[in-house]
Amino acid sequence: MNRGRDPAVSVVAGPASGDLAARVARRLGAGLVRAEARVFSDGETKLTLRGRVSTRCAVVVQSMEPPVDTNMMAALSLVSAASEHARMTVAVIPYVAYARQDRAFLEGEVVTMGVVGRMLKAAGAARILTVDIHSRAGLRFLGTRARNVSAVGALAAHFGKMKLVGPMVVSPDAGGRGRAEEFASHLGAPCIALEKKRDRRTGAVSIVTRDADVSGRDVILVDDMISTGGSIIKAAGFLRKRGCRRVYAACTHALLLGDAARKIRAAGVTRVVGTNTVGGEASAVDVSGVIAEGIDCGAPPRRGPLRGPAGR
Ligand code: R5P
């Protein structure tokens, strides 16, 4: 595998993020190493690296999108494999699964985000880069060498090219207000945040805000992720009842599980625009630029000789 010239930087493309990794590699002028994935009948994935991994810096790009545990395991395995060659391994996890499990909401709940952080470190990630991770608390679990970059500017630029009537930016919940305000400032549009309540046992959401003046306006709902679509559907229903014109949804991670896309359309949302942190029809906005800018291959935190399989 490691024949030929030693590149300064290698980008290792995980099976969930092949296209995004290739774009990041082009921007960095780095060599691209593809990871071939073969899934066995018991669900295990066998990964084979196709190309030379730099001894200096390896950047592993692998999202933890559904199937979450399979893609997380692939991320961990690729980070581990890359760190056997490179002095510096940067794990780029565009979508971090379990980031919503950053605290125990109900007694006895396991805070799985802590486990994700520990596993990435144990696998050999010297630095971690995420895109719009769900919360600061989630980022803290990834350790001090983790950094989050924002896709909000790229998403807002996409909407800036559209012909919108009196656009107004709306966060579907109070927690997303900062993100929505940042989006609105790029567009030069007003911004409000709705108050959402989620039943921690059933997961059902409801809007508790009483009123909002959105009449005649095109509204853009801005969220970090759309999973089942429940939050966006409730918010869209609320806004449409108050006489808005069109409703759009912008999010970084458009997971759109099951028939979420159909249900969101049926709720009167004209279009969902996401980014290529995850695959899918709505993932229209490219974030390879912000990722490439955020990668730091600088002074490697090297302790002793390179690790090999025998020394692990
Ligand atoms: C919640 O705090 C998040 O920011 C999203 O609003 C939520 O996770 C989206 O999930 P769903 O589409 O299932 O409502």
Tab-separated table of C-alpha atoms and ligand atoms in Angstrom, residues 100 134 172-173 179 196 198 205 223-232, ligand 1:
chain	number	residue	atom	x	y	z
A	100	ARG	CA	-27.563	15.221	20.663
A	134	HIS	CA	-25.134	19.998	17.510
A	172	PRO	CA	-37.435	26.417	15.051
A	173	ASP	CA	-36.185	26.515	18.650
A	179	ARG	CA	-27.158	30.030	14.164
A	196	LYS	CA	-40.153	24.431	20.856
A	198	ARG	CA	-39.909	18.181	23.044
A	205	VAL	CA	-42.369	18.237	19.450
A	223	ASP	CA	-31.547	24.330	11.830
A	224	ASP	CA	-28.376	22.315	12.363
A	225	MET	CA	-30.017	19.102	11.207
A	226	ILE	CA	-33.256	17.643	9.941
A	227	SER	CA	-33.701	14.078	11.039
A	228	THR	CA	-37.330	12.860	11.117
A	229	GLY	CA	-38.521	16.299	10.012
A	230	GLY	CA	-40.742	16.624	13.106
A	231	SER	CA	-39.298	19.998	14.194
A	232	ILE	CA	-39.487	21.555	10.713
B	1	R5P	C1	-32.727	19.764	17.976
B	1	R5P	O1	-32.387	20.407	18.957
B	1	R5P	C2	-32.035	19.873	16.654
B	1	R5P	O2	-31.448	21.112	16.495
B	1	R5P	C3	-32.973	19.592	15.509
B	1	R5P	O3	-34.008	20.555	15.504
B	1	R5P	C4	-33.593	18.230	15.629
B	1	R5P	O4	-32.653	17.303	16.039
B	1	R5P	C5	-34.188	17.806	14.319
B	1	R5P	O5	-34.719	16.520	14.462
B	1	R5P	P1	-36.104	16.163	13.803
B	1	R5P	O6	-36.002	16.462	12.343
B	1	R5P	O7	-36.267	14.692	14.077
B	1	R5P	O8	-37.165	16.973	14.494
